[in-house]
XYZ file of C-alpha atoms in Angstrom:
566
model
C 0.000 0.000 0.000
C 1.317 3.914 -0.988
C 1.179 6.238 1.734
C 1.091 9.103 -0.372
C 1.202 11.948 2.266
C 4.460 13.664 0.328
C 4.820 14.698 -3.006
C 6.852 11.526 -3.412
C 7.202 8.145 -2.318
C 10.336 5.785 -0.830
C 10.895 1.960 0.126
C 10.653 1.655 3.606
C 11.983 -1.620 5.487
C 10.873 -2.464 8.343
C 14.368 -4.306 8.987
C 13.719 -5.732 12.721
C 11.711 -5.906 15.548
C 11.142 -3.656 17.854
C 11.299 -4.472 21.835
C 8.331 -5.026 23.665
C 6.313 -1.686 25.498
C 7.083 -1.806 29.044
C 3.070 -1.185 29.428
C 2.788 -4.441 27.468
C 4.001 -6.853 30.480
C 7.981 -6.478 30.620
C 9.864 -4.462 33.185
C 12.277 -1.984 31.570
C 15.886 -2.589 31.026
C 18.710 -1.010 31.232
C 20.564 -1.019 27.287
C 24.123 -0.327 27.432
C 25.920 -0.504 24.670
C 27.316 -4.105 25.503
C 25.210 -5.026 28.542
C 21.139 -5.273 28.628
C 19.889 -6.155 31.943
C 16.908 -5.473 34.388
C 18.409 -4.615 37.466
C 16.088 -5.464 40.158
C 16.711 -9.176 38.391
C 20.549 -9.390 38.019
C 23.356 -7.077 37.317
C 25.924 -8.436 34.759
C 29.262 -9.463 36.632
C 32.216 -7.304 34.482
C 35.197 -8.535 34.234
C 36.971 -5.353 35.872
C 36.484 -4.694 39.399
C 32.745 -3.606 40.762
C 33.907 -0.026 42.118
C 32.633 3.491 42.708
C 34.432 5.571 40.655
C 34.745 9.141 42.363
C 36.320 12.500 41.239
C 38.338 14.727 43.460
C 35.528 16.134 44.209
C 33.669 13.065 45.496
C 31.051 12.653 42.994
C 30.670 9.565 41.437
C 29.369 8.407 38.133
C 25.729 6.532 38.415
C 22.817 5.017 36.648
C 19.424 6.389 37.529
C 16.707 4.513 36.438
C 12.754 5.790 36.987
C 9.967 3.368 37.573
C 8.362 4.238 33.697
C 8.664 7.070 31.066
C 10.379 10.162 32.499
C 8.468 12.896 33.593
C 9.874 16.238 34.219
C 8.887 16.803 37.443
C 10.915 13.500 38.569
C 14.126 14.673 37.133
C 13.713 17.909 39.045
C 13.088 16.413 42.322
C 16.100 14.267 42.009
C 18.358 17.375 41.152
C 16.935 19.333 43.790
C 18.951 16.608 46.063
C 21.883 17.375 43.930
C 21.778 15.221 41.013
C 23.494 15.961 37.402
C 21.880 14.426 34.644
C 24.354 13.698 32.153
C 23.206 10.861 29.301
C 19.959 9.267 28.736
C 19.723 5.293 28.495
C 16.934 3.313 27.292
C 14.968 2.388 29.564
C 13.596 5.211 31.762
C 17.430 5.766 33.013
C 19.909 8.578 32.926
C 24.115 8.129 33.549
C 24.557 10.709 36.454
C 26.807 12.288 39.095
C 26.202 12.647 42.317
C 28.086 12.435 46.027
C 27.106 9.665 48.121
C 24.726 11.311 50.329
C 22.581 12.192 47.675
C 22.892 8.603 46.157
C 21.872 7.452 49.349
C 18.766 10.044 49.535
C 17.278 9.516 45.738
C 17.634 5.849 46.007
C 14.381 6.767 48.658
C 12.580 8.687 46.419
C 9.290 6.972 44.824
C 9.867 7.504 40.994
C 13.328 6.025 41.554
C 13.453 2.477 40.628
C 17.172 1.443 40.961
C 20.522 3.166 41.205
C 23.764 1.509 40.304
C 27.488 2.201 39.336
C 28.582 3.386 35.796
C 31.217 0.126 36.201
C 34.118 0.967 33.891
C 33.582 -2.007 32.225
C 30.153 -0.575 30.845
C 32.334 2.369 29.540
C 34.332 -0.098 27.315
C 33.808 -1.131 23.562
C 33.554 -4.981 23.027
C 35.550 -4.237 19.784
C 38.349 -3.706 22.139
C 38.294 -7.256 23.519
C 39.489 -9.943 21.467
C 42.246 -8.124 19.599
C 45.934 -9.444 19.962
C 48.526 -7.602 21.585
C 51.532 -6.910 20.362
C 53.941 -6.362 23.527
C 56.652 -4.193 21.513
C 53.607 -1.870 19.872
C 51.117 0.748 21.107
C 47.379 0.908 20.575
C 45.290 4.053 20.009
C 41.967 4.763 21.967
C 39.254 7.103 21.627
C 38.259 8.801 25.076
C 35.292 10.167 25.974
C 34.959 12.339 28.462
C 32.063 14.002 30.540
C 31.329 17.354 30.369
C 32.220 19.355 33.697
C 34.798 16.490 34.383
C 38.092 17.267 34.981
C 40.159 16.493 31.687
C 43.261 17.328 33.117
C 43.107 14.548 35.735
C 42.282 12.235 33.101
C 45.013 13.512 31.067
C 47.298 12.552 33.673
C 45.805 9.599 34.549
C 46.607 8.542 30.558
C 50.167 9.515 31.033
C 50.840 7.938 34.570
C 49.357 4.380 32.715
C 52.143 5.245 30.183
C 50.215 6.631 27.783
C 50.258 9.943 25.735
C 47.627 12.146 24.272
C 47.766 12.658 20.480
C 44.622 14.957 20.112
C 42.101 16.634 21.675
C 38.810 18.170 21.306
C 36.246 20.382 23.326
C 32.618 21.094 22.373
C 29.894 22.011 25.327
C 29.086 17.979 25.339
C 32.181 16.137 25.916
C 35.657 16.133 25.394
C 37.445 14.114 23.192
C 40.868 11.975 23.309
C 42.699 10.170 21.262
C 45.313 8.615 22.668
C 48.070 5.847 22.518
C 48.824 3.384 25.210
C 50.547 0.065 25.850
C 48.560 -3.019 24.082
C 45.520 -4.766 26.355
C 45.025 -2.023 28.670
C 41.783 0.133 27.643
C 40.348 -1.016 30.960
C 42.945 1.687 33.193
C 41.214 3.814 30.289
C 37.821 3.103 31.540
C 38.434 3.222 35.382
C 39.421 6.868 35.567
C 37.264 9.038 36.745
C 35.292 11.872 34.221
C 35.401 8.721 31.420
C 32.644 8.254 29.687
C 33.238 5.452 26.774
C 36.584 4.527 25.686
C 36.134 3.037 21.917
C 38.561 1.614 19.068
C 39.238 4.831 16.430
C 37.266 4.469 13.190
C 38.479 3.088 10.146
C 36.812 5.574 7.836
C 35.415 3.986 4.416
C 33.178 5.213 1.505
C 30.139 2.998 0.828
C 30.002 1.974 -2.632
C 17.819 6.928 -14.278
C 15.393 3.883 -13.352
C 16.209 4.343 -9.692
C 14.265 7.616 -9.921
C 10.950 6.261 -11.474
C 11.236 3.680 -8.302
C 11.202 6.552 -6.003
C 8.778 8.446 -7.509
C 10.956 11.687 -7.886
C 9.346 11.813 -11.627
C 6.250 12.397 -10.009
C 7.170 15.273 -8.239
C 8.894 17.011 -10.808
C 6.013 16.343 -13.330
C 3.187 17.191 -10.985
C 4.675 20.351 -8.732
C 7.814 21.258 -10.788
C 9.718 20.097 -7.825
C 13.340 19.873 -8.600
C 15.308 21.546 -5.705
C 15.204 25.025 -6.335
C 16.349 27.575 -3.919
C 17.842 24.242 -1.945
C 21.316 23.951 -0.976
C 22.951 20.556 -0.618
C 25.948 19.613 1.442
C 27.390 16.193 0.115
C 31.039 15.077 1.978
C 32.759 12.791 -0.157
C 35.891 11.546 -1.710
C 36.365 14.425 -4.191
C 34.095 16.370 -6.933
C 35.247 15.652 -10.609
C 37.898 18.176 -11.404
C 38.006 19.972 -8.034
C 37.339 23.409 -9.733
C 33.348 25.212 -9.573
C 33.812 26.311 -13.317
C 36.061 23.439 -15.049
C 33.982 21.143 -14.389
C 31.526 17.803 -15.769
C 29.137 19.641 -17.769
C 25.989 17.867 -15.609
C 27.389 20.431 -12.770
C 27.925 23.576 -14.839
C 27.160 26.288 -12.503
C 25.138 24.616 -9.694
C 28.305 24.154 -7.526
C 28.551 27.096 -4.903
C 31.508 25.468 -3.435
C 34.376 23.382 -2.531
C 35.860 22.639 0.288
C 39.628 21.166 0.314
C 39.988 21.740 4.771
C 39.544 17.936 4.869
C 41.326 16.513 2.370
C 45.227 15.338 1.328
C 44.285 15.440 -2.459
C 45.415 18.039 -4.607
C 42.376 21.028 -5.397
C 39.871 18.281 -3.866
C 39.638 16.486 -7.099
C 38.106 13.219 -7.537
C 40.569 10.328 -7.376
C 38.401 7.349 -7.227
C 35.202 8.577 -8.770
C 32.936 7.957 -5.878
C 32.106 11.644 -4.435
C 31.393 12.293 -8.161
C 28.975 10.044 -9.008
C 27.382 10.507 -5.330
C 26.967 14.062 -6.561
C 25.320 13.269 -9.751
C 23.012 11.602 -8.074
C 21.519 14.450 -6.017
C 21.857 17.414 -8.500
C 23.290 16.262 -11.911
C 21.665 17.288 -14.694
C 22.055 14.885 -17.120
C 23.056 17.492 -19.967
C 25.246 15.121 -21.214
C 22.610 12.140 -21.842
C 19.962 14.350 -22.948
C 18.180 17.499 -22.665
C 14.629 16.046 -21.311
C 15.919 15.584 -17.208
C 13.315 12.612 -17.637
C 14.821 10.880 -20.694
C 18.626 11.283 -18.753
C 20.764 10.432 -16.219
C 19.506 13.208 -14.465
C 19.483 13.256 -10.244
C 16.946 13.486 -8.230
C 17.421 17.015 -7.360
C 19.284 18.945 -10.349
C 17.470 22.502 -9.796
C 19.569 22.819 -6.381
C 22.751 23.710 -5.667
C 25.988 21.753 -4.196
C 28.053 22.550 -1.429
C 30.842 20.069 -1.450
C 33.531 19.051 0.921
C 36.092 17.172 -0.620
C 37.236 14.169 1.857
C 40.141 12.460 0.195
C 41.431 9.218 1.851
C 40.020 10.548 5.047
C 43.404 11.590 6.285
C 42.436 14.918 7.570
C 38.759 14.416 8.471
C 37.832 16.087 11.830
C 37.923 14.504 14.548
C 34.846 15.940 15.711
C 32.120 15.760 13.006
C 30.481 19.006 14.254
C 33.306 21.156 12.871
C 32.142 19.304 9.192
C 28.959 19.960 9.480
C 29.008 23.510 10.754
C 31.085 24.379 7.846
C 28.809 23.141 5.208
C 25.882 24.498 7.615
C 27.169 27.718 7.251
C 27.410 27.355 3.920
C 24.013 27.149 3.699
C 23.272 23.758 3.450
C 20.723 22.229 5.766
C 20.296 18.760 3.672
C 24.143 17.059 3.954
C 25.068 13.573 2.139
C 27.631 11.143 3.829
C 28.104 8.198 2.295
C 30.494 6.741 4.492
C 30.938 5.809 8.006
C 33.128 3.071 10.264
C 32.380 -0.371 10.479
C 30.735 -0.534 13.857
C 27.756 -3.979 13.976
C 25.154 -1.396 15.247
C 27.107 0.180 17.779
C 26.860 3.715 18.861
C 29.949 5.640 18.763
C 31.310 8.898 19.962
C 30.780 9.804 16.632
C 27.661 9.207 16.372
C 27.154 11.068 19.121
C 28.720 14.216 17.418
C 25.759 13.489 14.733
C 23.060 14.142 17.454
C 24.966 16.755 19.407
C 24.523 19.096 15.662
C 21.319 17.838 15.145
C 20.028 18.928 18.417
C 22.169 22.258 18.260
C 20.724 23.201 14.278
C 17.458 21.597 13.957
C 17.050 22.195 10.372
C 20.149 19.945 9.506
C 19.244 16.839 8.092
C 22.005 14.521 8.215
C 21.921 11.546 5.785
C 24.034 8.419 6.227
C 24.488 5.201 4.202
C 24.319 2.344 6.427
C 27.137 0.733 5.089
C 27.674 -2.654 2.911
C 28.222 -5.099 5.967
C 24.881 -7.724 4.978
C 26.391 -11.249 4.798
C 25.368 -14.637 5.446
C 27.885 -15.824 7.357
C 26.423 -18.680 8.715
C 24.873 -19.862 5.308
C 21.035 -19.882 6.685
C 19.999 -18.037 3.728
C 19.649 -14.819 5.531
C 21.579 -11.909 5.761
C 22.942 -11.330 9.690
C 21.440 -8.582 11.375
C 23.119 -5.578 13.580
C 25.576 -4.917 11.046
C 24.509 -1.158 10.890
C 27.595 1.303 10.526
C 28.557 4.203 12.581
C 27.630 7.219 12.284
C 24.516 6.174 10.784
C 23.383 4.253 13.827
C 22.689 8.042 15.395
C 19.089 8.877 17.006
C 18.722 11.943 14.912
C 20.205 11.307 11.345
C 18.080 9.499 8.360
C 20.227 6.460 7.914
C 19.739 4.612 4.561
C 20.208 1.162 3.626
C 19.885 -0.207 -0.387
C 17.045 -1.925 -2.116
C 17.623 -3.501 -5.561
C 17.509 -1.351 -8.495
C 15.370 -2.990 -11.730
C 17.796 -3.505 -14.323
C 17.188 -6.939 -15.548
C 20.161 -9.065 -16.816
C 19.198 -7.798 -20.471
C 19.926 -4.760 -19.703
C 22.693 -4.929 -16.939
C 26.392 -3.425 -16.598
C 28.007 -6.517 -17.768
C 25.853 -8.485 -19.979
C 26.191 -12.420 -20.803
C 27.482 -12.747 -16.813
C 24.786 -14.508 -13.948
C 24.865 -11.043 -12.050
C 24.036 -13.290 -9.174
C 25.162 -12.408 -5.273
C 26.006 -15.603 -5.388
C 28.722 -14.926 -8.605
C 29.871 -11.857 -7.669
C 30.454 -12.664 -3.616
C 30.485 -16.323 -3.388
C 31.758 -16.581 0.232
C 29.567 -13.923 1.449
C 26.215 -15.404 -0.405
C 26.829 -19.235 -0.207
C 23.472 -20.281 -0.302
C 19.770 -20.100 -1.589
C 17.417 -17.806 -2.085
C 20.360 -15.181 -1.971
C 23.111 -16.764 -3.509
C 20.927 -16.989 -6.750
C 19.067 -13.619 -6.871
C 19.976 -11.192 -9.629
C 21.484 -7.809 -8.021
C 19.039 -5.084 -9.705
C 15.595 -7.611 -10.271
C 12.891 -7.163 -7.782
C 12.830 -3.243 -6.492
C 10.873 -5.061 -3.272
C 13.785 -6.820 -1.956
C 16.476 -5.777 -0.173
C 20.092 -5.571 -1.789
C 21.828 -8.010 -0.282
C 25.079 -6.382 1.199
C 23.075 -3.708 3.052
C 23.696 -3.898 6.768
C 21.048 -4.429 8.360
C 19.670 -3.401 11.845
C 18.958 -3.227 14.357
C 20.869 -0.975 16.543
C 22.072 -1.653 19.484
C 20.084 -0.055 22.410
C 17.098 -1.293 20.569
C 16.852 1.656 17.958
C 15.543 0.548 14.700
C 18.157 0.762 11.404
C 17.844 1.814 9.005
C 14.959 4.076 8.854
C 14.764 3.581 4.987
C 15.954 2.174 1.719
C 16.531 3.491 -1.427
C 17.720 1.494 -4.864
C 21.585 0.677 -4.542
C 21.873 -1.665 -7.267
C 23.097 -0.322 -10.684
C 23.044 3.503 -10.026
C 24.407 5.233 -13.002
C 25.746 8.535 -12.185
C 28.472 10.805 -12.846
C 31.918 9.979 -13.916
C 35.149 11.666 -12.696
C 36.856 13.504 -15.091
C 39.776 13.903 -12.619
C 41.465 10.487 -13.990
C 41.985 8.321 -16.840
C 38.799 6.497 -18.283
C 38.676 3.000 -16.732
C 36.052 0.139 -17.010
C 37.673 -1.044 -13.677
C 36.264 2.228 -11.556
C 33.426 1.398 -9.163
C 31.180 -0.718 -11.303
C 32.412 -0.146 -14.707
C 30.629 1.344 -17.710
C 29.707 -2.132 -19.336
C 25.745 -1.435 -20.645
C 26.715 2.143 -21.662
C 27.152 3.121 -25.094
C 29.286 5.869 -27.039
C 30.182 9.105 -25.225
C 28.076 8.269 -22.319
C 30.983 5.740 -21.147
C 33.177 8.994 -21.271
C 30.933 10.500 -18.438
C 28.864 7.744 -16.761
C 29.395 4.999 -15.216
C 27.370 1.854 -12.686
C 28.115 1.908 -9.298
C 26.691 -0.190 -5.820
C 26.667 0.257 -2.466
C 24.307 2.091 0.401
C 26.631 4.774 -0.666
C 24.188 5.193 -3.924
C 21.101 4.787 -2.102
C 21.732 7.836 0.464
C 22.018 10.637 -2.246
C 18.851 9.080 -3.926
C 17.402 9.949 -0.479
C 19.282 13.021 0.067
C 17.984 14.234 -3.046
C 14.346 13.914 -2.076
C 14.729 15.130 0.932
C 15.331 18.459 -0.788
C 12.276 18.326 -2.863
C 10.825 17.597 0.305
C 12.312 20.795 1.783
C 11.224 22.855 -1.280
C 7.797 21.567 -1.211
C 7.152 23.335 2.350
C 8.985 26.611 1.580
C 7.277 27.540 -1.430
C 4.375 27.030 1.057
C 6.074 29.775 3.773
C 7.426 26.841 5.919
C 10.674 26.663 7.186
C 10.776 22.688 8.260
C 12.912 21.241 10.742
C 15.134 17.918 9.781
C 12.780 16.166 11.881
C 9.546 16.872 9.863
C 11.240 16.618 6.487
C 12.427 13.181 7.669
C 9.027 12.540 9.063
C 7.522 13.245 5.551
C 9.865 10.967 4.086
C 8.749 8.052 6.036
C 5.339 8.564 6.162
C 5.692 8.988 2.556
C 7.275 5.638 2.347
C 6.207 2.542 0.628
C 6.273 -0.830 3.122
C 8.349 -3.732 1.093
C 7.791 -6.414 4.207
C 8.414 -8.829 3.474
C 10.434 -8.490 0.705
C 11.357 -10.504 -2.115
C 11.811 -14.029 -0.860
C 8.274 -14.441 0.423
C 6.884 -15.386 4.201
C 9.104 -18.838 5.099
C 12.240 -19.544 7.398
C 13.855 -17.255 4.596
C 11.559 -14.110 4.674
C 13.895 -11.317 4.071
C 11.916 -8.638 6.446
C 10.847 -9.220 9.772
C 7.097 -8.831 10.461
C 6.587 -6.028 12.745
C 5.846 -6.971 16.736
């Protein structure tokens, strides 16, 4: 069924289940990010010791949890005692700090239903365990500390554990560290006081026409003449074409109000792999080159708006906090921003995802998109794809994270003709066995591509929000290098000059901009009407404007592809 409430319409998956409504029976729990317990049941047993952790002024660092959903008045009774709220958790429950008198006074109070310690090991990334050490080597951390903590003690806690801080960074949330210290010792890390998390440091990667008519961003330009004017669109990526606003792929040709080279190693921010290019096409390219008619082209979704781009490179130079990123391209004007890219995380939430939230709350107009990432295996050879293999920082509250749907390009008409253009082909290992293993990639616009991560997120948000087509985008080529069949997915399927400047790509990395572009249409469609919207209703429009595809493509069985809702 169409819940045609926008001007447009998007695949929605409804990728997991959500948990059970504490009204419906259950008692709440606290999520962590590695621990989920009820704590009038059990307490998990860490492995590092069960201590207070106090600062020199004798606060420590607690959990609060209420009795049921947080009213205001509660919070302000327990502050009134001398409580500092500092993070919510799910359920009902806030990290705080507090003295021990006043620990021992709210644990009294009525709306209170437990009080506990913040143990250091709940501070600690599980993709910290596990890893070998190498006794001649050092290891670098992230650390995350509390605002109103004192970083200087922790700095010197760092350096008496033999440590040394390589950078730092302060916004009114937290401070951040990156650090390097001996091999298998993140938990001295985690035990000083003022720590918040301590995490592994991401590994940054990028996530690599008829995708249009799936979305129904036709539609809106036909019926409302909706094409992103007066928009401005913030994409980060590896690089735009060229790296120059007037030399420059002729589908861009004075659309491009900037680019931005502060993040990047690569010479004028040009495009050295082709992805940030064809990303761009995507959300405003024209299509001049394929044809005048925007419908009849390789036109994005979006090609009346204009581009702010930040050129990313290899992601040698990218901040360290994302909200120095974003508040460049926000004051750039752009208040719809593209990222298809993000750190391998299995649904965790990072520090940097935090940084997502932090702007989102701080500029409530900026819509953040993320791809989910490419993660979607079947590594146990079930015929399903794993779940919580969301990436970071898409697995923020506040973003619209994006996972990929197939594209319909039937094998007649696909980038290498004559081949299976199976999962199973292309990614044997990852796609061993049946239904997956012999789907076509771009064949059934109701299924799921099959390397999209999947949620859900840990601390039971649901992940993605919504899918786009991933499968067979054709975009944008870079101009910046040689022509090459061998960049992202080749220009097999193409004829004549278009192989010059098109090409196929894959990857939630595609789906996002498809997304990001109708987000601005979105955005456009409320100010012609006088309304400046928030990120929060455009992204509310987009999924009430969604299409369900539950249960996807491989019907209702053991191998159902969507989850049924709860």
């Amino acid at each position: 069924m169409r819940l045609a409430v926008a001007p447009l319409s998007f695949l929605l998956a409804a990728l997991i289940a959500a948990p059970a409504a504490v009204g419906g029976g259950t008692s709440p729990l606290i999520r962590l990010a590695e621990y989920q317990f009820d704590p009038l049941v059990s307490t998990p047993l860490p492995a590092s010791p069960r201590e207070k952790i106090s600062d020199p002024a004798g606060r420590g660092y607690y959990i609060l949890q209420f009795s049921g959903p947080v009213r205001e008045e509660w919070k302000e009774l327990c502050e009134s005692r001398g409580v500092e709220f500092l993070d919510y958790i799910p359920e009902f429950a806030f990290i705080v700090r507090m003295d021990d008198k006043t620990r021992a006074e709210v644990e009294k109070l009525t709306p209170v239903r437990w009080v506990g310690n913040y143990e250091p090991a709940y501070r600690l990334s599980s993709r910290l365990k596990g890893i070998p050490a190498k006794a001649d080597s050092e290891r670098e951390y992230i650390v995350v500390v509390f605002p109103g903590a004192d970083v200087d003690a922790v700095i010197e806690g760092v350096n008496r554990a033999g440590g040394r801080v390589l950078r730092r960074t302060d916004t009114r949330w937290k401070t951040r560290l990156r650090v390097s210290l001996s091999p298998d010792r993140p938990e001295i890390l985690a035990a000083l006081p003022g720590v918040k998390w301590v995490e592994e440091p991401p590994r940054w990667q990028y996530f690599n026409d008829r995708a249009r008519e799936i979305i129904n961003a036709e539609a809106a330009w036909s019926r409302g003449s909706y094409f992103g004017a007066g928009q401005v669109i913030g994409v980060a990526d590896s690089g735009l074409d060229r790296g120059s606003t007037t030399d420059i792929h002729a589908d861009f040709q004075g659309r491009v109000a900037a680019i931005s080279t502060t993040w990047t190693s690569w010479t004028g921010g040009v495009d050295l792999d082709g992805h940030g290019t064809h990303v761009a096409g995507t959300i405003i390219g024209s299509g001049q080159l394929s044809g005048a008619d925007p419908v009849s082209s390789y036109a994005g979704v979006a090609p009346g708006a204009a581009l702010v781009f930040q050129s990313l490179g290899d992601f040698s130079l990218i901040p360290q906090d994302l909200n120095q990123l974003f508040a460049q391209a926000y004051g750039a004007g752009a208040r719809v921003h593209n990222n298809s890219w993000g750190d391998t995380a299995a649904g965790r939430y990072t520090s940097y995802s935090e940084d997502v939230d932090e702007f989102s709350w701080d500029n409530k107009s900026f819509l953040a998109v993320f791809a989910a990432g490419n993660d979607g295996i079947d590594s146990n050879a079930d015929g399903v794809i794993d779940l919580y293999t969301v990436a970071a920082p898409a697995t923020a509250k506040n973003c619209l994270a994006v996972g990929a749907s197939e594209n319909y390009r039937p094998p007649s008409s696909s980038p290498a003709p004559g081949r299976p253009l199976t999962y199973g082909w292309y990614w044997p290992g990852d796609y061993p066995s049946a239904p997956i293993s012999s789907d076509y990639l771009s064949y059934n616009p109701d299924g799921m591509a099959a390397f999209s991560s999947r949620g859900a997120a840990l601390a039971a948000r649901w992940k993605p929000e919504i899918v786009a087509p991933g499968t067979n985008i054709v975009s944008c080529r870079t101009q910046a290098v040689a022509v090459s069949d061998g960049m992202l997915w080749g220009t097999g399927g193409l004829t004549g000059e278009e192989r010059d400047y098109y090409l196929f790509a894959g990857g939630t990395s595609m789906a996002a901009p498809l997304v990001t572009g109708a987000a601005a249409l979105v955005r456009e469609y409320y100010t012609r009407r006088g309304i400046t919207p928030s990120a929060a209703l455009i992204k509310a429009t987009l999924l009430n404007g969604a299409e369900d595809i539950s249960p996807g493509q491989y019907g209702t069985g053991r191998h159902q592809e969507i989850p049924g809702p709860p």
